[in-house]
Tab-separated table of C-alpha atoms in Angstrom:
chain	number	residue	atom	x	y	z
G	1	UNK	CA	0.000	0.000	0.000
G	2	UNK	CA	1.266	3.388	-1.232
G	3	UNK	CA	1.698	6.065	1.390
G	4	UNK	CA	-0.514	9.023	1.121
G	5	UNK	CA	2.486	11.781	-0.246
G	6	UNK	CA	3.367	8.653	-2.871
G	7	UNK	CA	-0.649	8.794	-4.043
G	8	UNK	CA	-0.882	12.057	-4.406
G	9	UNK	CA	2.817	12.491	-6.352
G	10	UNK	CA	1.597	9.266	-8.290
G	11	UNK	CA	-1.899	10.552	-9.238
G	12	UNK	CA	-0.448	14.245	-10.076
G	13	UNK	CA	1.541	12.422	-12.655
G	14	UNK	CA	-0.984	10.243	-13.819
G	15	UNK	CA	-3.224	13.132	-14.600
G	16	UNK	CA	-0.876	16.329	-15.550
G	17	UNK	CA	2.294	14.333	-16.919
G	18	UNK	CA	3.359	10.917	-16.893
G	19	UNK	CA	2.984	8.241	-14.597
G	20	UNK	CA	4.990	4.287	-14.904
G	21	UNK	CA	3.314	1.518	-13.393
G	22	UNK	CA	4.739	-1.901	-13.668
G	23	UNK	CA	1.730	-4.345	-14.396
G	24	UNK	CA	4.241	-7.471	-15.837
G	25	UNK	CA	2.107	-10.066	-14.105
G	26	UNK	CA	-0.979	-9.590	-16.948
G	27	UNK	CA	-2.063	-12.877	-18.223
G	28	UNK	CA	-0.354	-12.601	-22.112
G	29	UNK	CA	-0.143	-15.121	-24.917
G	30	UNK	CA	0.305	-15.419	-28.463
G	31	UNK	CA	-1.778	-16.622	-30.913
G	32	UNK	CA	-0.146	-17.346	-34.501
G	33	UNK	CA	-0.963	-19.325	-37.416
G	34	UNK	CA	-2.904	-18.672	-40.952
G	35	UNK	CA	-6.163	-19.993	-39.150
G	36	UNK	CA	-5.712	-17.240	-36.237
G	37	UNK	CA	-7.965	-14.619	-36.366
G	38	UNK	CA	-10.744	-16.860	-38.068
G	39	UNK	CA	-10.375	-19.003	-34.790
G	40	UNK	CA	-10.434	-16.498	-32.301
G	41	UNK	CA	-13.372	-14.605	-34.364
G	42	UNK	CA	-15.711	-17.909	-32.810
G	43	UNK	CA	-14.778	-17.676	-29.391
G	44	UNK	CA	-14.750	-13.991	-28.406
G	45	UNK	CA	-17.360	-11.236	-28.468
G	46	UNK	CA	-15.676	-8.755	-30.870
G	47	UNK	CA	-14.883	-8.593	-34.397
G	48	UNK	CA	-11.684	-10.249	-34.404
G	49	UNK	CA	-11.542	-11.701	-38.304
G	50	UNK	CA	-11.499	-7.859	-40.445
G	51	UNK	CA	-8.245	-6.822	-37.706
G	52	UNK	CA	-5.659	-4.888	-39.542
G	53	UNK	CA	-2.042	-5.285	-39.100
G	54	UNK	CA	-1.169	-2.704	-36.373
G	55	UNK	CA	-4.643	-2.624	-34.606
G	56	UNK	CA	-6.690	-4.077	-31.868
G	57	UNK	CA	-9.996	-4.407	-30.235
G	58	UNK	CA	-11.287	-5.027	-26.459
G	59	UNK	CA	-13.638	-8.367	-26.257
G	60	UNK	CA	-14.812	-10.714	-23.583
G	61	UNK	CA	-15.048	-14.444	-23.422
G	62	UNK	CA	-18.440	-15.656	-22.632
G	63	UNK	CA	-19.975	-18.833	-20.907
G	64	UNK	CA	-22.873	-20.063	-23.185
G	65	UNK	CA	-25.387	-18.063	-21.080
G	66	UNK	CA	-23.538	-15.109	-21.883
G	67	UNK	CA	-21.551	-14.542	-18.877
G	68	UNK	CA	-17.840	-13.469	-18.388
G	69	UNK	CA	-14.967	-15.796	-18.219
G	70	UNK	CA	-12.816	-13.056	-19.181
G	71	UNK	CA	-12.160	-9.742	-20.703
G	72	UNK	CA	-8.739	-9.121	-22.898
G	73	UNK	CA	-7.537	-7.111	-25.387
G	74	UNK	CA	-6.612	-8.554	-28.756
G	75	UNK	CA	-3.674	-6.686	-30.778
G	76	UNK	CA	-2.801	-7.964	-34.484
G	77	UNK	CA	1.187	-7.895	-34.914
G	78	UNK	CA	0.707	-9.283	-38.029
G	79	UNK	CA	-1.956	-11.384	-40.481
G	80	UNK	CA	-0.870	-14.053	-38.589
G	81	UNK	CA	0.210	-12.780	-35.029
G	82	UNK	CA	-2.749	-11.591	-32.230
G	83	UNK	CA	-1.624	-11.273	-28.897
G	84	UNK	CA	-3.994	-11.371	-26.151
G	85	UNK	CA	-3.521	-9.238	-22.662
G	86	UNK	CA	-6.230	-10.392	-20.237
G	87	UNK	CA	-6.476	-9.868	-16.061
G	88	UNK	CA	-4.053	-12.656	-14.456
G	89	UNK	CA	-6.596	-13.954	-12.448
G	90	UNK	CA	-8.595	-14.965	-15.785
G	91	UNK	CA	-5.487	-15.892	-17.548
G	92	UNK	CA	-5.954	-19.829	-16.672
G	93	UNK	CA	-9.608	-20.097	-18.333
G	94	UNK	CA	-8.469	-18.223	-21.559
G	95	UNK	CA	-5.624	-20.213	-22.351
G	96	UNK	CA	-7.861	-23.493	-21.098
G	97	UNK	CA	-10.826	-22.466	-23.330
G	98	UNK	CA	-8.338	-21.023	-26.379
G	99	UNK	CA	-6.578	-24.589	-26.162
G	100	UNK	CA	-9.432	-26.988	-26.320
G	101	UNK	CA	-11.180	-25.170	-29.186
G	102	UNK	CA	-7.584	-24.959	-31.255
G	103	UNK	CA	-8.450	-28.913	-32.474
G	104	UNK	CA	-9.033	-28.550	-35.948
G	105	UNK	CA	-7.390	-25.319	-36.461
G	106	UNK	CA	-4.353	-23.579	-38.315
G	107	UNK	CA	-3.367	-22.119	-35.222
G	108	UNK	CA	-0.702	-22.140	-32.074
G	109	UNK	CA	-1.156	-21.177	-28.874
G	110	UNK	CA	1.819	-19.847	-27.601
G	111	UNK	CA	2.439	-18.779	-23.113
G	112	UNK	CA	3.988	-15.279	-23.011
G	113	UNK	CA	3.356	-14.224	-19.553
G	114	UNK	CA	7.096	-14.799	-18.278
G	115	UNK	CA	8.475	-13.966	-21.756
G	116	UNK	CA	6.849	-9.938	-21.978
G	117	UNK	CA	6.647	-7.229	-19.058
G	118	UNK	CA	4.413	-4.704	-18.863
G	119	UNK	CA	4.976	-0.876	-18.445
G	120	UNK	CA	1.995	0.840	-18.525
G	121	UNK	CA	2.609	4.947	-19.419
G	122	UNK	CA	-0.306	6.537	-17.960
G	123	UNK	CA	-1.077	10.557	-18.738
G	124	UNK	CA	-0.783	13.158	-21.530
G	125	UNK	CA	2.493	13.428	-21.888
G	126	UNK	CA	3.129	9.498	-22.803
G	127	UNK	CA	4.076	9.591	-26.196
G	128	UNK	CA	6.270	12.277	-25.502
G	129	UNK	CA	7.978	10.727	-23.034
G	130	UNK	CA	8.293	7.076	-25.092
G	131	UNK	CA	9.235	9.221	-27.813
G	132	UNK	CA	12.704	10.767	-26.139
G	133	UNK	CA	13.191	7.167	-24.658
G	134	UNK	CA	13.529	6.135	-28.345
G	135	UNK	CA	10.414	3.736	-28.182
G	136	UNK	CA	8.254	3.462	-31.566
G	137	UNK	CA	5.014	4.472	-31.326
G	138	UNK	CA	1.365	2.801	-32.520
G	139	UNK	CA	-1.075	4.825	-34.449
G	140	UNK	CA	-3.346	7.121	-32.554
G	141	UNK	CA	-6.480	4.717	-31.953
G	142	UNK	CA	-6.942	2.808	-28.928
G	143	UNK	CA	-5.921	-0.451	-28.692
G	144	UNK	CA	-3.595	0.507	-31.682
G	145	UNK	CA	0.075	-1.600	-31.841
G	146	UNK	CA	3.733	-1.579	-33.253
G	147	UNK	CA	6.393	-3.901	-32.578
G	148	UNK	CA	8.696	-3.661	-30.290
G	149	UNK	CA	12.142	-6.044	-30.703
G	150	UNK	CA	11.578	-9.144	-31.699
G	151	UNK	CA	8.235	-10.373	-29.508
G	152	UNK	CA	7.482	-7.203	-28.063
G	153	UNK	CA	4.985	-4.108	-28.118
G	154	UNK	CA	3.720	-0.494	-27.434
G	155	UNK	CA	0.108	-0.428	-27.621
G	156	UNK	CA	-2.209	2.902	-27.763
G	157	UNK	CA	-4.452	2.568	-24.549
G	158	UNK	CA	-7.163	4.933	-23.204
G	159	UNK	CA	-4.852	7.035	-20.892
G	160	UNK	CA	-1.685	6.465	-22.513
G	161	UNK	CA	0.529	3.586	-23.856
G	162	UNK	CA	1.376	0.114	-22.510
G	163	UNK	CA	4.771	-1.098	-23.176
G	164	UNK	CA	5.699	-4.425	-23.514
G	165	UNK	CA	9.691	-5.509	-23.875
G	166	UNK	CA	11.048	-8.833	-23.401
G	167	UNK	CA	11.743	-9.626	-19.750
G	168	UNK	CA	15.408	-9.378	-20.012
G	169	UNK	CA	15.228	-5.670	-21.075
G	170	UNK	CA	12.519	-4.742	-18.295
G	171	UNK	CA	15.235	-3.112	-16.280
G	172	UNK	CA	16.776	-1.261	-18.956
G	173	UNK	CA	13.386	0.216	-20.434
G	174	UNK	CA	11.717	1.270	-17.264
G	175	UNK	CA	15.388	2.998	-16.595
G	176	UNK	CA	14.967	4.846	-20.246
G	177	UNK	CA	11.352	5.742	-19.366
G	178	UNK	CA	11.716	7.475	-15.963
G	179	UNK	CA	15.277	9.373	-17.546
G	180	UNK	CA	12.623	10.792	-20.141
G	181	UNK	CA	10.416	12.052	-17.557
G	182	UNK	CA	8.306	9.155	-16.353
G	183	UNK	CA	7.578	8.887	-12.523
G	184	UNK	CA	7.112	5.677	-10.487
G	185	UNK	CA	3.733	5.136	-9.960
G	186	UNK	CA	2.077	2.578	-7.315
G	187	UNK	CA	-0.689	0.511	-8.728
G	188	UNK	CA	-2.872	1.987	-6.127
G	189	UNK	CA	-2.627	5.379	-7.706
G	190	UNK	CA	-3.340	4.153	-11.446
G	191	UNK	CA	-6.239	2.450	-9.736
G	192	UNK	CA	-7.674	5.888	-8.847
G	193	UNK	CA	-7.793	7.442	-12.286
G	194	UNK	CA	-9.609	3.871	-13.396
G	195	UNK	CA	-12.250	4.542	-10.948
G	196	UNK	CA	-12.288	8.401	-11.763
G	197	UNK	CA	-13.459	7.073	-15.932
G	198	UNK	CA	-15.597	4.616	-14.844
G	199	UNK	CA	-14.325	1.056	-16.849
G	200	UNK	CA	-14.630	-1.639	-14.502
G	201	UNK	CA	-11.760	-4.359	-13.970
G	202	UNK	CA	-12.208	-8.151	-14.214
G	203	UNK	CA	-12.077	-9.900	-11.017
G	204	UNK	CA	-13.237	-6.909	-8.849
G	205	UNK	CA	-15.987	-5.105	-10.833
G	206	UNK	CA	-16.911	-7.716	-12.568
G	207	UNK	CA	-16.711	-11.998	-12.101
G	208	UNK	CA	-18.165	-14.877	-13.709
G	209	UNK	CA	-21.929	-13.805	-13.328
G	210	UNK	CA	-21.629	-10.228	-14.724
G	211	UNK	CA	-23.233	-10.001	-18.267
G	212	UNK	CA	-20.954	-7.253	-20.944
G	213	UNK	CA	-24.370	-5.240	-20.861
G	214	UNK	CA	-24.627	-5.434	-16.915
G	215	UNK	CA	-20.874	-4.376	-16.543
G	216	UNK	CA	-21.417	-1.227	-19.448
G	217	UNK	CA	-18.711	-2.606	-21.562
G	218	UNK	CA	-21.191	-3.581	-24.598
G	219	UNK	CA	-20.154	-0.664	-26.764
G	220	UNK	CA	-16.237	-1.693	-26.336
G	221	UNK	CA	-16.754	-5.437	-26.171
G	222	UNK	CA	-19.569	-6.448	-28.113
G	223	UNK	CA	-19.913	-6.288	-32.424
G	224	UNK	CA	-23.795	-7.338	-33.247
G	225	UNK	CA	-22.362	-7.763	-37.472
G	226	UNK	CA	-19.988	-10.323	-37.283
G	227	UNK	CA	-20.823	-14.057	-37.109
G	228	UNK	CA	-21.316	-16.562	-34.512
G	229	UNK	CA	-19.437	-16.816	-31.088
G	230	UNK	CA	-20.313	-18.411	-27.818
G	231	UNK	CA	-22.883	-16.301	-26.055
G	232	UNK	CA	-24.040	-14.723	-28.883
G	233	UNK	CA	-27.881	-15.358	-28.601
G	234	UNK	CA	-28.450	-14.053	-24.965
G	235	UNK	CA	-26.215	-11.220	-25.395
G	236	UNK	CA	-28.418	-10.254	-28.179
G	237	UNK	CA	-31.583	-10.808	-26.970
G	238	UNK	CA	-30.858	-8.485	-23.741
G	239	UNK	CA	-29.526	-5.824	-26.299
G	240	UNK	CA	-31.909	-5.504	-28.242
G	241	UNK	CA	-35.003	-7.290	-26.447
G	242	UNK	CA	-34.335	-6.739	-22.630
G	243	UNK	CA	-33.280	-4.657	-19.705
G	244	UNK	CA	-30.469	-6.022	-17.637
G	245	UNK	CA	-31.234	-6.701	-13.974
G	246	UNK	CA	-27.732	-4.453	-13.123
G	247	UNK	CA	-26.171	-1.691	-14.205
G	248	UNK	CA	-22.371	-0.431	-13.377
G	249	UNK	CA	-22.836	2.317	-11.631
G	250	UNK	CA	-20.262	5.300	-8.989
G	251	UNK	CA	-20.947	6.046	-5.825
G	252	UNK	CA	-19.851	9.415	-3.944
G	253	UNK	CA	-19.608	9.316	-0.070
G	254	UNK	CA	-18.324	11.681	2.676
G	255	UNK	CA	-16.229	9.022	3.835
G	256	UNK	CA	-14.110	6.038	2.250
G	257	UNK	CA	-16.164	3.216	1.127
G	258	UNK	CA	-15.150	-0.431	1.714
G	259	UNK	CA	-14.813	-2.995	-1.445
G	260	UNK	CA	-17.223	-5.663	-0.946
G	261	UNK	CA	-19.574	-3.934	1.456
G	262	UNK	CA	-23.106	-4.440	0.959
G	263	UNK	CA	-25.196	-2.115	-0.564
G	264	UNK	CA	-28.776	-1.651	0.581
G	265	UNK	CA	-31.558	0.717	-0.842
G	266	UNK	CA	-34.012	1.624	1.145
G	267	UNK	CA	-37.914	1.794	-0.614
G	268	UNK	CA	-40.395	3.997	-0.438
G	269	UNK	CA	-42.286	1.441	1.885
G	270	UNK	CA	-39.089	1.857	4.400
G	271	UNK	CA	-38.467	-2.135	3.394
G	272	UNK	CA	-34.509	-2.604	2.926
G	273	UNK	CA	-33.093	-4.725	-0.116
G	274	UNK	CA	-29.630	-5.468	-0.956
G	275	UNK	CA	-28.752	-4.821	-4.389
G	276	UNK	CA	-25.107	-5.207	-4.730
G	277	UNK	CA	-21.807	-5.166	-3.693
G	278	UNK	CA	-18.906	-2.074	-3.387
G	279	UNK	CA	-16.395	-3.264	-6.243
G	280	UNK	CA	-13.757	-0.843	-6.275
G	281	UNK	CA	-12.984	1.813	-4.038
G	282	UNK	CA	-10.726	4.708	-4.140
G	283	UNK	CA	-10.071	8.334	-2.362
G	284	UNK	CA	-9.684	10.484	-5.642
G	285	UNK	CA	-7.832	13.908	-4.637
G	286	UNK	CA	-10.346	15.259	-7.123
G	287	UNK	CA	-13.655	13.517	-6.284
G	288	UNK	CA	-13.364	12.477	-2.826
G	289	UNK	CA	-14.234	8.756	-1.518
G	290	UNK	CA	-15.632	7.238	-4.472
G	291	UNK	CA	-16.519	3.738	-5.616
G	292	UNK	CA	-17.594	1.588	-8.613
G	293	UNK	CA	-20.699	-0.672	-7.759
G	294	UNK	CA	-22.885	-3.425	-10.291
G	295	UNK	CA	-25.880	-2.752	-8.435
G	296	UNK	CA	-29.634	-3.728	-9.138
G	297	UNK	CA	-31.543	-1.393	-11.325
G	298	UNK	CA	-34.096	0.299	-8.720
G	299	UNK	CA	-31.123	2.245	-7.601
G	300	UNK	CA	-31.049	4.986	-10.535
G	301	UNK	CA	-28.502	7.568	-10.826
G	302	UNK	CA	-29.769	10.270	-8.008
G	303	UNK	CA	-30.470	7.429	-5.292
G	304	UNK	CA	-29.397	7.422	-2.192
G	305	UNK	CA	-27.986	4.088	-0.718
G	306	UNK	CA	-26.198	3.117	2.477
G	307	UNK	CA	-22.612	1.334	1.206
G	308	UNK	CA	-21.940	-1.280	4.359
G	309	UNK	CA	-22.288	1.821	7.077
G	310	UNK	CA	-21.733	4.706	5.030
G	311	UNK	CA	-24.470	6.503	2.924
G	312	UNK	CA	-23.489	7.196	-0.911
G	313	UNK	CA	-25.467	8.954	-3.152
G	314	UNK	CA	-25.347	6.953	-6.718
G	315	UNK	CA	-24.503	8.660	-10.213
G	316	UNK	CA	-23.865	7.676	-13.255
G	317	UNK	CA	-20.352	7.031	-14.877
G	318	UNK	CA	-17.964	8.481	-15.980
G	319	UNK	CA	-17.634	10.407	-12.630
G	320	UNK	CA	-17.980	14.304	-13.618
């Protein structure tokens, strides 16, 4: 846990200039082969097949009800190349579910998590500062990639760029990054300008029973043109048929909110009913105590709800 003059000196940077977080443990592998993108195209919710060299796209993995296994990003190197950055915790049921459908298929599946590091850049003046550490730099769309060495990348992310060398030249890049102008930045202080935009993060926001419409990723995640993948059908139907049961929602207290509190809303009766859980939770210098929440759809932007023992008032994201 950072200490509070590190938070604030890692936020400032995050936010005004630039900000290095180290985030090697991701869950990363490789995906090659002529059969690659035509694969992957069946198992994930975004158009994967109609990727250009140099691009990428967010997705999720889906149960057959339409339920998260996983989110990841998917980056084409090449017409034959897509590497895939997902949560670590999720890492173990993508590569399970990648493998077993790869019978059949012009394709490899190929364990990079060991092999790449991960620098994430985080604030305005990231290309700037990858620039004068003599890094090459992807196009200007999100989720946009260029080589880096041999196996690596820098990819185009919303707040920056994420910077991926080999593990062996870790040490030397993150040294060229912070002589350019980065600044060491604690994870907990990254975290804070997440929760400030509002995009939830596998494992804490979201789990295994979290729809892509319930978690407000559709628009990211989800393509409704291309073909078939697992999930498809009920992601659909709630699209374009339903209301979801949850919605991703902030909430602003007076005082610091506690992940995985309960979250009650009180009726107009005076009857009580849970209707979900604190996710995470954050003390923005700009915002105050603030908190991301999947909570039940009674409790509208403009509610007021009691978060554990605290009362929160619930808006709608991103926070203004």
């Amino acid at each position: 846990m950072a200490t509070v003059d590190a938070l604030q000196t890692g936020y400032d940077a995050c936010v005004n200039g630039v900000g290095l977080v180290d985030r090697s443990e991701a869950g990363k592998l490789l995906l090659t082969g002529p059969q690659a993108r035509e694969f992957l195209d069946g198992q994930v919710s975004n158009e994967i097949k109609t990727l250009a060299a140099g691009s990428g796209r967010y997705a999720t993995l889906l149960t057959n009800k339409g339920r998260m296994l996983a989110d990841l990003r998917v980056l084409a190197f090449s017409e034959e190349s897509l590497l895939l950055i997902t949560e670590r915790p999720a890492l173990q049921v993508l590569f399970d579910q990648v493998r077993r459908g790869l019978i059949g298929w012009q394709a490899e599946l190929h364990k990079r998590t060991l092999e790449l590091g991960l620098l994430s850049l985080i604030g305005p003046r990231s290309d700037n500062v990858a620039r004068a550490a003599g890094l090459p730099l992807p196009g200007g769309d999100e989720h946009d990639v260029v080589a880096l060495g041999d196996d690596g990348a820098v990819i185009r992310t919303d707040l920056g760029l994420d910077v991926l060398p080999a593990t062996d030249d870790v040490a030397a890049v993150r040294s060229s990054l912070l002589a350019a102008g980065a600044v060491e930045t604690a994870e907990d202080a990254a975290e804070i300008v997440r929760v400030e935009t509002g995009r939830p993060r596998f494992g804490v926001d979201a789990d295994e029973s979290v729809m892509p419409e319930e978690a407000g990723i559709v628009d990211r995640a989800v393509s409704f043109k291309k073909g078939c993948y697992v999930g498809q059908e009920t992601v659909a139907r709630l699209h374009w048929k339903g209301k979801p049961n949850r919605h991703l929602r902030g909430l602003r207290s007076a005082v610091p909110l506690v992940p995985g509190a309960p979250v009650i809303f009180v009726r107009e009766d005076g009857t009580e009913r849970e209707i979900g859980h604190v996710g995470s939770a954050v003390v923005s210098p700009r915002l105050g105590p603030v908190a991301l929440a999947l909570l039940r759809r009674e409790a509208e932007p403009g509610a007021t709800v009691r978060a554990g023992e605290v009362d929160a008032d619930v808006v709608a994201l991103p926070f203004a």
